[in-house]
């Protein structure tokens, strides 16, 4: 007995393995069908109805024995397609019902031209076809099913069956129309919400632009005016002091132009924006000169020509040097700052800003702490990397590798390194 069970188990496992590896099982349509639990349910229903239809078919119809499985298959198996392909299943069922009613004679005691299982299957497939077929097919499904049902049932029941199928078709069509309208309403609502959100963003951008203009641009304009009129308002201004005031006015004007250029990005559509070119490597000389006029000792070594790098890469290099010089001026006054822009191999450009320790009291100017993270983001945006860390001698070094032609692939995320016991900290920058 034990050996018999073992043999059956082995045979079942072999059969399942063969079914899983059979060519038909590898077909995408077959795999898709068996991937749905609903299809499994309708397949089970089809097998149950087939097991009922085959034995009862000789009771209702005069059919030769060898034709029984074929007629029973048409009467029961199409319901297996009720979910995956309802229109196909309905077509097979309605055509086979009409052919069976014409070709296969029913016994005198049976009032229908088809079996009850076929009638149930036809009604289920008609409902599923009406529910899931294209809307233009609904009249075809309704008319065909009405004709077949009128032929299949007894004459006294024809009107009732046709009326019931007509009501079913109308109700399903109305439900589908209601569902379609609700989906369209949901899509329109989502589009409206997206448009309102975009409008709110534009309004907020316009408000930010106005606030920045009022707070920043106005103050900078006052700095320019006060610097340029200082020699007339303050008595006994020496030529060196007048030159210093003029340098302050020039730096404020440059900053004001850059602020207005950025505000143009935030302004609403139709507003005038300042169309000035972005700064690049060619402007490093003037940037270093302004820093020197502020009292810093800066050395610039630039081995890369402006035309050798792209515009976006040059802008990133300029902003990194600008931010690094500002940090060095605040945190290491009196120290020497070495700025270097040189080729680092291939298409990479190394930008290095290294300052020595402060020799004077640091300027206690508050910062937001986003200077170094902002430089890292700029470098990564063009496919480069940046490190910022204290030097062993007590200074601070910012080093960046920027591709001359910006790329998006292979972005290197550089962490901000710190040296224990150093006097400088990146957090202050």
Short mmCIF file of C-alpha atoms in Angstrom, two decimals:
data_model
loop_
_atom_site.label_atom_id
_atom_site.label_comp_id
_atom_site.label_asym_id
_atom_site.label_seq_id
_atom_site.Cartn_x
_atom_site.Cartn_y
_atom_site.Cartn_z
CA UNK A 1 0.00 0.00 0.00
CA UNK A 2 2.80 2.37 0.89
CA UNK A 3 4.57 1.62 -2.39
CA UNK A 4 1.36 2.30 -4.33
CA UNK A 5 0.96 5.76 -2.74
CA UNK A 6 4.60 6.55 -3.38
CA UNK A 7 4.19 5.61 -7.02
CA UNK A 8 1.10 7.81 -7.37
CA UNK A 9 2.86 10.73 -5.68
CA UNK A 10 5.84 10.37 -7.99
CA UNK A 11 3.61 10.17 -11.04
CA UNK A 12 1.73 13.30 -9.94
CA UNK A 13 4.94 15.22 -9.42
CA UNK A 14 6.19 14.14 -12.85
CA UNK A 15 2.92 15.22 -14.44
CA UNK A 16 3.08 18.65 -12.81
CA UNK A 17 6.70 19.08 -13.88
CA UNK A 18 5.80 18.11 -17.44
CA UNK A 19 2.85 20.52 -17.46
CA UNK A 20 5.01 23.37 -16.16
CA UNK A 21 7.74 22.79 -18.77
CA UNK A 22 5.46 22.04 -21.73
CA UNK A 23 5.75 24.50 -24.67
CA UNK A 24 2.13 25.58 -24.33
CA UNK A 25 2.74 26.47 -20.66
CA UNK A 26 5.51 28.86 -21.72
CA UNK A 27 3.21 30.85 -24.00
CA UNK A 28 2.77 34.42 -22.63
CA UNK A 29 -1.00 34.31 -23.09
CA UNK A 30 -1.28 31.06 -21.15
CA UNK A 31 1.00 32.33 -18.38
CA UNK A 32 -1.02 35.54 -18.17
CA UNK A 33 -4.27 33.58 -17.94
CA UNK A 34 -3.12 31.39 -15.07
CA UNK A 35 -1.59 34.34 -13.21
CA UNK A 36 -5.09 35.59 -12.24
CA UNK A 37 -7.09 33.98 -9.45
CA UNK A 38 -10.37 35.02 -11.11
CA UNK A 39 -9.42 33.02 -14.20
CA UNK A 40 -8.74 30.02 -11.97
CA UNK A 41 -12.25 30.44 -10.49
CA UNK A 42 -13.97 30.54 -13.88
CA UNK A 43 -11.88 27.57 -15.05
CA UNK A 44 -13.11 25.61 -12.04
CA UNK A 45 -16.70 26.63 -12.82
CA UNK A 46 -16.23 25.51 -16.44
CA UNK A 47 -14.95 22.10 -15.36
CA UNK A 48 -17.85 21.64 -12.93
CA UNK A 49 -20.37 22.58 -15.59
CA UNK A 50 -18.66 20.27 -18.09
CA UNK A 51 -18.87 17.39 -15.62
CA UNK A 52 -22.63 18.06 -15.37
CA UNK A 53 -23.27 18.75 -19.05
CA UNK A 54 -21.66 15.61 -20.45
CA UNK A 55 -23.65 13.02 -18.41
CA UNK A 56 -26.96 14.86 -18.79
CA UNK A 57 -26.68 15.59 -22.51
CA UNK A 58 -28.18 12.19 -23.59
CA UNK A 59 -31.24 12.98 -21.44
CA UNK A 60 -32.01 16.25 -23.23
CA UNK A 61 -30.74 15.61 -26.77
CA UNK A 62 -30.49 12.69 -29.16
CA UNK A 63 -26.73 12.68 -29.67
CA UNK A 64 -24.40 9.83 -30.67
CA UNK A 65 -22.05 8.80 -27.86
CA UNK A 66 -18.87 9.91 -29.62
CA UNK A 67 -20.26 13.45 -30.09
CA UNK A 68 -21.21 13.91 -26.42
CA UNK A 69 -17.88 15.35 -25.17
CA UNK A 70 -17.71 17.84 -28.06
CA UNK A 71 -21.25 19.19 -27.63
CA UNK A 72 -20.80 19.30 -23.85
CA UNK A 73 -17.54 21.21 -24.28
CA UNK A 74 -19.26 23.93 -26.33
CA UNK A 75 -22.03 24.07 -23.76
CA UNK A 76 -19.80 24.45 -20.69
CA UNK A 77 -16.14 25.36 -21.34
CA UNK A 78 -16.43 28.88 -22.90
CA UNK A 79 -17.26 30.25 -19.43
CA UNK A 80 -13.58 29.79 -18.59
CA UNK A 81 -12.97 32.94 -20.68
CA UNK A 82 -15.54 35.02 -18.79
CA UNK A 83 -12.87 37.29 -17.24
CA UNK A 84 -9.85 37.06 -19.53
CA UNK A 85 -11.71 37.32 -22.87
CA UNK A 86 -15.47 37.69 -22.27
CA UNK A 87 -16.27 38.80 -25.82
CA UNK A 88 -14.54 35.75 -27.30
CA UNK A 89 -16.21 33.40 -24.84
CA UNK A 90 -19.59 34.98 -25.52
CA UNK A 91 -19.10 34.66 -29.27
CA UNK A 92 -18.27 30.94 -29.01
CA UNK A 93 -21.22 30.36 -26.69
CA UNK A 94 -23.83 32.24 -28.72
CA UNK A 95 -22.78 30.69 -32.05
CA UNK A 96 -22.60 27.17 -30.61
CA UNK A 97 -26.00 27.61 -28.92
CA UNK A 98 -27.60 28.54 -32.23
CA UNK A 99 -25.87 25.70 -34.12
CA UNK A 100 -26.71 23.11 -31.47
CA UNK A 101 -30.34 24.27 -31.49
CA UNK A 102 -30.51 23.82 -35.27
CA UNK A 103 -28.38 20.71 -35.81
CA UNK A 104 -28.76 18.65 -32.62
CA UNK A 105 -32.35 17.46 -32.10
CA UNK A 106 -33.82 17.78 -28.62
CA UNK A 107 -35.88 15.02 -27.08
CA UNK A 108 -39.66 15.43 -26.96
CA UNK A 109 -39.69 15.83 -23.20
CA UNK A 110 -37.20 18.73 -23.34
CA UNK A 111 -38.71 22.17 -24.14
CA UNK A 112 -35.42 24.02 -24.81
CA UNK A 113 -33.10 23.66 -27.77
CA UNK A 114 -30.01 23.78 -25.52
CA UNK A 115 -29.05 22.46 -22.12
CA UNK A 116 -29.56 24.36 -18.87
CA UNK A 117 -25.79 24.50 -18.39
CA UNK A 118 -25.47 26.15 -21.81
CA UNK A 119 -28.26 28.58 -20.92
CA UNK A 120 -26.55 29.57 -17.65
CA UNK A 121 -23.20 29.92 -19.38
CA UNK A 122 -24.71 32.11 -22.11
CA UNK A 123 -26.31 34.44 -19.56
CA UNK A 124 -23.09 34.79 -17.54
CA UNK A 125 -20.99 35.44 -20.64
CA UNK A 126 -23.55 37.94 -21.94
CA UNK A 127 -23.36 39.88 -18.69
CA UNK A 128 -19.54 39.81 -18.67
CA UNK A 129 -19.40 40.84 -22.33
CA UNK A 130 -21.77 43.75 -21.74
CA UNK A 131 -19.69 44.79 -18.75
CA UNK A 132 -16.23 44.65 -20.32
CA UNK A 133 -16.60 44.88 -24.11
CA UNK A 134 -16.17 48.18 -26.03
CA UNK A 135 -19.29 50.31 -25.85
CA UNK A 136 -19.93 49.98 -29.58
CA UNK A 137 -20.33 46.21 -29.13
CA UNK A 138 -23.17 46.45 -26.60
CA UNK A 139 -25.97 46.61 -29.26
CA UNK A 140 -24.42 43.63 -31.08
CA UNK A 141 -24.24 41.56 -27.89
CA UNK A 142 -27.80 42.50 -26.93
CA UNK A 143 -29.32 41.76 -30.35
CA UNK A 144 -27.45 38.48 -30.89
CA UNK A 145 -28.22 37.13 -27.44
CA UNK A 146 -31.90 38.12 -27.77
CA UNK A 147 -32.22 36.29 -31.08
CA UNK A 148 -30.52 33.12 -29.78
CA UNK A 149 -32.58 33.12 -26.56
CA UNK A 150 -35.82 33.67 -28.47
CA UNK A 151 -35.00 30.64 -30.60
CA UNK A 152 -33.81 28.47 -27.67
CA UNK A 153 -36.79 28.84 -25.29
CA UNK A 154 -40.40 27.89 -25.70
CA UNK A 155 -42.60 30.40 -27.62
CA UNK A 156 -44.56 31.49 -24.55
CA UNK A 157 -41.38 32.65 -22.78
CA UNK A 158 -39.68 34.49 -25.64
CA UNK A 159 -40.98 37.96 -24.81
CA UNK A 160 -39.96 37.66 -21.18
CA UNK A 161 -36.41 36.52 -21.99
CA UNK A 162 -35.89 39.25 -24.62
CA UNK A 163 -37.25 41.87 -22.22
CA UNK A 164 -34.98 40.68 -19.42
CA UNK A 165 -31.87 40.73 -21.66
CA UNK A 166 -32.85 44.22 -22.88
CA UNK A 167 -33.14 45.49 -19.29
CA UNK A 168 -29.77 43.93 -18.47
CA UNK A 169 -28.13 45.64 -21.45
CA UNK A 170 -29.61 49.04 -20.59
CA UNK A 171 -28.64 48.81 -16.90
CA UNK A 172 -25.08 47.74 -17.68
CA UNK A 173 -24.73 50.49 -20.29
CA UNK A 174 -25.96 53.11 -17.81
CA UNK A 175 -23.61 51.82 -15.11
CA UNK A 176 -20.65 51.92 -17.49
CA UNK A 177 -21.56 55.44 -18.56
CA UNK A 178 -21.77 56.52 -14.92
CA UNK A 179 -18.41 54.93 -14.12
CA UNK A 180 -16.80 56.53 -17.18
CA UNK A 181 -18.14 59.95 -16.22
CA UNK A 182 -16.82 59.52 -12.67
CA UNK A 183 -13.39 58.58 -14.02
CA UNK A 184 -13.40 61.62 -16.31
CA UNK A 185 -14.48 63.79 -13.39
CA UNK A 186 -11.64 62.40 -11.27
CA UNK A 187 -9.13 63.12 -14.06
CA UNK A 188 -10.49 66.65 -14.52
CA UNK A 189 -10.39 67.21 -10.77
CA UNK A 190 -6.77 66.06 -10.63
CA UNK A 191 -5.86 68.31 -13.55
CA UNK A 192 -7.61 71.24 -11.88
CA UNK A 193 -5.80 70.61 -8.61
CA UNK A 194 -2.48 70.40 -10.45
CA UNK A 195 -3.21 73.68 -12.25
CA UNK A 196 -4.18 75.35 -8.98
CA UNK A 197 -1.02 74.05 -7.31
CA UNK A 198 1.09 75.36 -10.19
CA UNK A 199 -0.63 78.72 -9.99
CA UNK A 200 0.02 78.80 -6.24
CA UNK A 201 3.69 78.02 -6.85
CA UNK A 202 3.93 80.82 -9.41
CA UNK A 203 2.28 83.24 -7.02
CA UNK A 204 4.63 82.19 -4.24
CA UNK A 205 7.62 82.64 -6.54
CA UNK A 206 6.39 86.09 -7.46
CA UNK A 207 5.96 86.95 -3.79
CA UNK A 208 9.47 85.71 -2.97
CA UNK A 209 10.86 87.76 -5.85
CA UNK A 210 9.12 90.87 -4.59
CA UNK A 211 10.29 90.28 -1.02
CA UNK A 212 13.87 89.67 -2.10
CA UNK A 213 13.81 92.79 -4.21
CA UNK A 214 12.46 94.85 -1.34
CA UNK A 215 14.84 93.44 1.28
CA UNK A 216 18.06 92.81 -0.63
CA UNK A 217 18.10 94.87 -3.79
CA UNK A 218 16.98 98.03 -2.04
CA UNK A 219 19.66 97.73 0.64
CA UNK A 220 22.37 97.07 -1.93
CA UNK A 221 21.23 100.08 -3.94
CA UNK A 222 21.59 102.19 -0.81
CA UNK A 223 25.12 100.85 -0.29
CA UNK A 224 26.03 101.85 -3.85
CA UNK A 225 24.58 105.34 -3.44
CA UNK A 226 26.19 105.91 -0.03
CA UNK A 227 29.58 104.69 -1.25
CA UNK A 228 29.56 106.87 -4.34
CA UNK A 229 28.41 110.01 -2.48
CA UNK A 230 30.66 109.56 0.55
CA UNK A 231 33.36 111.84 -0.85
CA UNK A 232 30.80 114.65 -1.14
CA UNK A 233 29.09 114.09 2.19
CA UNK A 234 32.16 113.46 4.34
CA UNK A 235 34.72 116.27 4.57
CA UNK A 236 38.44 115.66 4.04
CA UNK A 237 38.13 112.29 2.31
CA UNK A 238 41.59 111.19 1.22
CA UNK A 239 42.20 109.76 -2.24
CA UNK A 240 42.81 106.26 -0.78
CA UNK A 241 39.56 106.42 1.16
CA UNK A 242 37.71 107.61 -1.96
CA UNK A 243 39.15 104.65 -3.88
CA UNK A 244 38.02 102.32 -1.13
CA UNK A 245 34.49 103.74 -1.29
CA UNK A 246 34.50 103.31 -5.05
CA UNK A 247 35.60 99.67 -4.69
CA UNK A 248 32.76 99.09 -2.24
CA UNK A 249 30.30 100.64 -4.68
CA UNK A 250 31.60 98.47 -7.52
CA UNK A 251 31.30 95.29 -5.45
CA UNK A 252 27.76 96.23 -4.41
CA UNK A 253 26.80 96.95 -8.03
CA UNK A 254 28.09 93.55 -9.13
CA UNK A 255 26.17 91.81 -6.37
CA UNK A 256 23.07 93.81 -7.21
CA UNK A 257 23.25 92.72 -10.86
CA UNK A 258 23.58 89.08 -9.81
CA UNK A 259 20.63 89.37 -7.42
CA UNK A 260 18.46 90.91 -10.12
CA UNK A 261 19.48 88.15 -12.53
CA UNK A 262 18.37 85.52 -10.01
CA UNK A 263 15.13 87.39 -9.34
CA UNK A 264 14.35 87.13 -13.04
CA UNK A 265 14.04 83.35 -12.63
CA UNK A 266 11.47 83.78 -9.86
CA UNK A 267 9.37 86.42 -11.51
CA UNK A 268 6.04 85.63 -13.08
CA UNK A 269 5.65 85.26 -16.81
CA UNK A 270 5.75 88.55 -18.67
CA UNK A 271 7.97 90.36 -16.17
CA UNK A 272 11.25 91.84 -17.37
CA UNK A 273 14.34 89.91 -16.29
CA UNK A 274 17.91 91.06 -16.28
CA UNK A 275 19.72 89.22 -19.06
CA UNK A 276 23.34 89.25 -17.92
CA UNK A 277 25.84 86.49 -18.73
CA UNK A 278 26.77 84.11 -15.94
CA UNK A 279 30.19 84.64 -14.37
CA UNK A 280 32.91 82.15 -15.21
CA UNK A 281 36.67 81.67 -15.16
CA UNK A 282 37.26 85.01 -16.89
CA UNK A 283 35.73 86.79 -13.88
CA UNK A 284 38.02 85.11 -11.32
CA UNK A 285 40.58 87.90 -11.68
CA UNK A 286 38.05 90.59 -10.72
CA UNK A 287 36.73 88.38 -7.89
CA UNK A 288 40.24 87.97 -6.46
CA UNK A 289 40.92 91.70 -6.88
CA UNK A 290 37.79 92.59 -4.91
CA UNK A 291 38.86 90.21 -2.15
CA UNK A 292 42.30 91.80 -2.05
CA UNK A 293 40.76 95.25 -1.78
CA UNK A 294 38.90 93.94 1.28
CA UNK A 295 42.30 93.37 2.93
CA UNK A 296 42.88 89.67 2.21
CA UNK A 297 46.13 88.25 0.86
CA UNK A 298 45.05 86.14 -2.12
CA UNK A 299 47.13 84.43 -4.80
CA UNK A 300 45.47 83.17 -7.99
CA UNK A 301 46.94 80.50 -10.24
CA UNK A 302 44.74 79.75 -13.25
CA UNK A 303 46.03 77.27 -15.82
CA UNK A 304 42.67 76.66 -17.50
CA UNK A 305 41.42 79.08 -20.13
CA UNK A 306 37.78 80.20 -20.07
CA UNK A 307 37.05 78.80 -23.53
CA UNK A 308 38.27 75.32 -22.49
CA UNK A 309 35.33 74.60 -20.17
CA UNK A 310 31.58 74.69 -20.57
CA UNK A 311 29.44 77.53 -19.29
CA UNK A 312 27.75 75.55 -16.52
CA UNK A 313 31.07 74.06 -15.34
CA UNK A 314 32.66 77.51 -15.33
CA UNK A 315 29.77 78.91 -13.28
CA UNK A 316 30.18 76.11 -10.71
CA UNK A 317 33.92 76.79 -10.45
CA UNK A 318 33.30 80.51 -9.99
CA UNK A 319 30.70 79.94 -7.25
CA UNK A 320 33.00 77.53 -5.41
CA UNK A 321 35.85 80.05 -5.43
CA UNK A 322 33.47 82.86 -4.47
CA UNK A 323 32.04 80.96 -1.48
CA UNK A 324 35.48 79.75 -0.37
CA UNK A 325 36.96 83.26 -0.47
CA UNK A 326 34.01 84.61 1.52
CA UNK A 327 34.51 81.88 4.14
CA UNK A 328 38.24 82.51 4.33
CA UNK A 329 37.66 86.24 4.74
CA UNK A 330 35.25 85.71 7.63
CA UNK A 331 36.93 82.84 9.46
CA UNK A 332 40.63 83.41 8.74
CA UNK A 333 41.27 87.16 8.50
CA UNK A 334 44.92 88.01 7.95
CA UNK A 335 45.70 84.56 6.58
CA UNK A 336 47.00 83.84 3.10
CA UNK A 337 44.59 82.31 0.58
CA UNK A 338 45.87 80.32 -2.39
CA UNK A 339 43.41 79.84 -5.28
CA UNK A 340 44.29 77.31 -7.93
CA UNK A 341 42.40 76.23 -11.07
CA UNK A 342 44.38 73.58 -12.97
CA UNK A 343 43.90 70.45 -15.03
CA UNK A 344 43.78 67.26 -12.97
CA UNK A 345 43.96 64.71 -15.79
CA UNK A 346 41.56 63.89 -18.57
CA UNK A 347 38.69 66.36 -18.70
CA UNK A 348 38.74 67.07 -14.95
CA UNK A 349 39.59 70.50 -13.58
CA UNK A 350 40.78 70.80 -9.99
CA UNK A 351 39.63 73.91 -8.14
CA UNK A 352 41.49 74.38 -4.85
CA UNK A 353 41.10 77.19 -2.32
CA UNK A 354 43.47 76.76 0.64
CA UNK A 355 43.90 79.32 3.41
CA UNK A 356 46.37 79.49 6.26
CA UNK A 357 45.32 80.05 9.91
CA UNK A 358 43.93 83.42 10.92
CA UNK A 359 46.38 86.05 12.17
CA UNK A 360 43.66 88.46 13.34
CA UNK A 361 40.46 88.19 15.33
CA UNK A 362 37.85 86.32 13.18
CA UNK A 363 34.86 88.33 12.04
CA UNK A 364 31.86 87.18 14.05
CA UNK A 365 29.42 87.15 11.15
CA UNK A 366 26.52 84.75 11.45
CA UNK A 367 26.13 82.13 8.76
CA UNK A 368 23.40 79.71 7.73
CA UNK A 369 25.71 76.70 7.64
CA UNK A 370 24.75 75.81 4.05
CA UNK A 371 27.87 77.12 2.32
CA UNK A 372 29.80 73.85 2.05
CA UNK A 373 26.70 71.66 1.37
CA UNK A 374 25.73 74.13 -1.33
CA UNK A 375 29.16 73.83 -2.97
CA UNK A 376 28.91 70.03 -2.83
CA UNK A 377 25.49 70.17 -4.49
CA UNK A 378 26.82 72.45 -7.23
CA UNK A 379 29.74 70.12 -7.92
CA UNK A 380 27.57 67.02 -8.01
CA UNK A 381 25.05 68.73 -10.30
CA UNK A 382 27.66 68.76 -13.10
CA UNK A 383 29.10 65.31 -12.32
CA UNK A 384 31.96 66.40 -10.05
CA UNK A 385 32.91 66.06 -6.41
CA UNK A 386 34.06 68.33 -3.61
CA UNK A 387 35.84 67.90 -0.27
CA UNK A 388 36.23 70.51 2.44
CA UNK A 389 38.32 69.92 5.55
CA UNK A 390 40.79 71.61 7.92
CA UNK A 391 44.47 71.31 7.03
CA UNK A 392 47.06 69.84 9.42
CA UNK A 393 48.58 73.34 9.86
CA UNK A 394 45.32 74.81 11.16
CA UNK A 395 44.02 76.28 7.94
CA UNK A 396 41.20 75.12 5.73
CA UNK A 397 41.12 73.60 2.25
CA UNK A 398 38.33 73.27 -0.31
CA UNK A 399 39.13 71.02 -3.26
CA UNK A 400 36.77 70.21 -6.13
CA UNK A 401 37.07 68.09 -9.25
CA UNK A 402 34.80 69.46 -11.98
CA UNK A 403 34.43 67.98 -15.51
CA UNK A 404 35.11 70.56 -18.16
CA UNK A 405 32.05 69.23 -20.03
CA UNK A 406 29.33 68.60 -17.40
CA UNK A 407 28.04 65.05 -17.17
CA UNK A 408 25.33 63.38 -15.11
CA UNK A 409 26.76 59.88 -14.86
CA UNK A 410 29.20 58.75 -12.23
CA UNK A 411 28.47 61.40 -9.64
CA UNK A 412 30.82 61.01 -6.70
CA UNK A 413 29.37 61.93 -3.34
CA UNK A 414 32.09 63.47 -1.24
CA UNK A 415 31.70 63.63 2.51
CA UNK A 416 32.89 66.64 4.49
CA UNK A 417 35.97 65.41 6.29
CA UNK A 418 37.15 66.79 9.59
CA UNK A 419 40.43 66.47 11.39
CA UNK A 420 40.15 65.94 15.15
CA UNK A 421 41.59 68.77 17.16
CA UNK A 422 41.65 71.28 14.31
CA UNK A 423 40.87 74.87 14.99
CA UNK A 424 38.58 75.25 11.97
CA UNK A 425 35.25 73.50 11.59
CA UNK A 426 33.19 73.11 8.44
CA UNK A 427 30.05 73.77 10.37
CA UNK A 428 30.91 77.38 10.61
CA UNK A 429 31.10 77.73 6.92
#
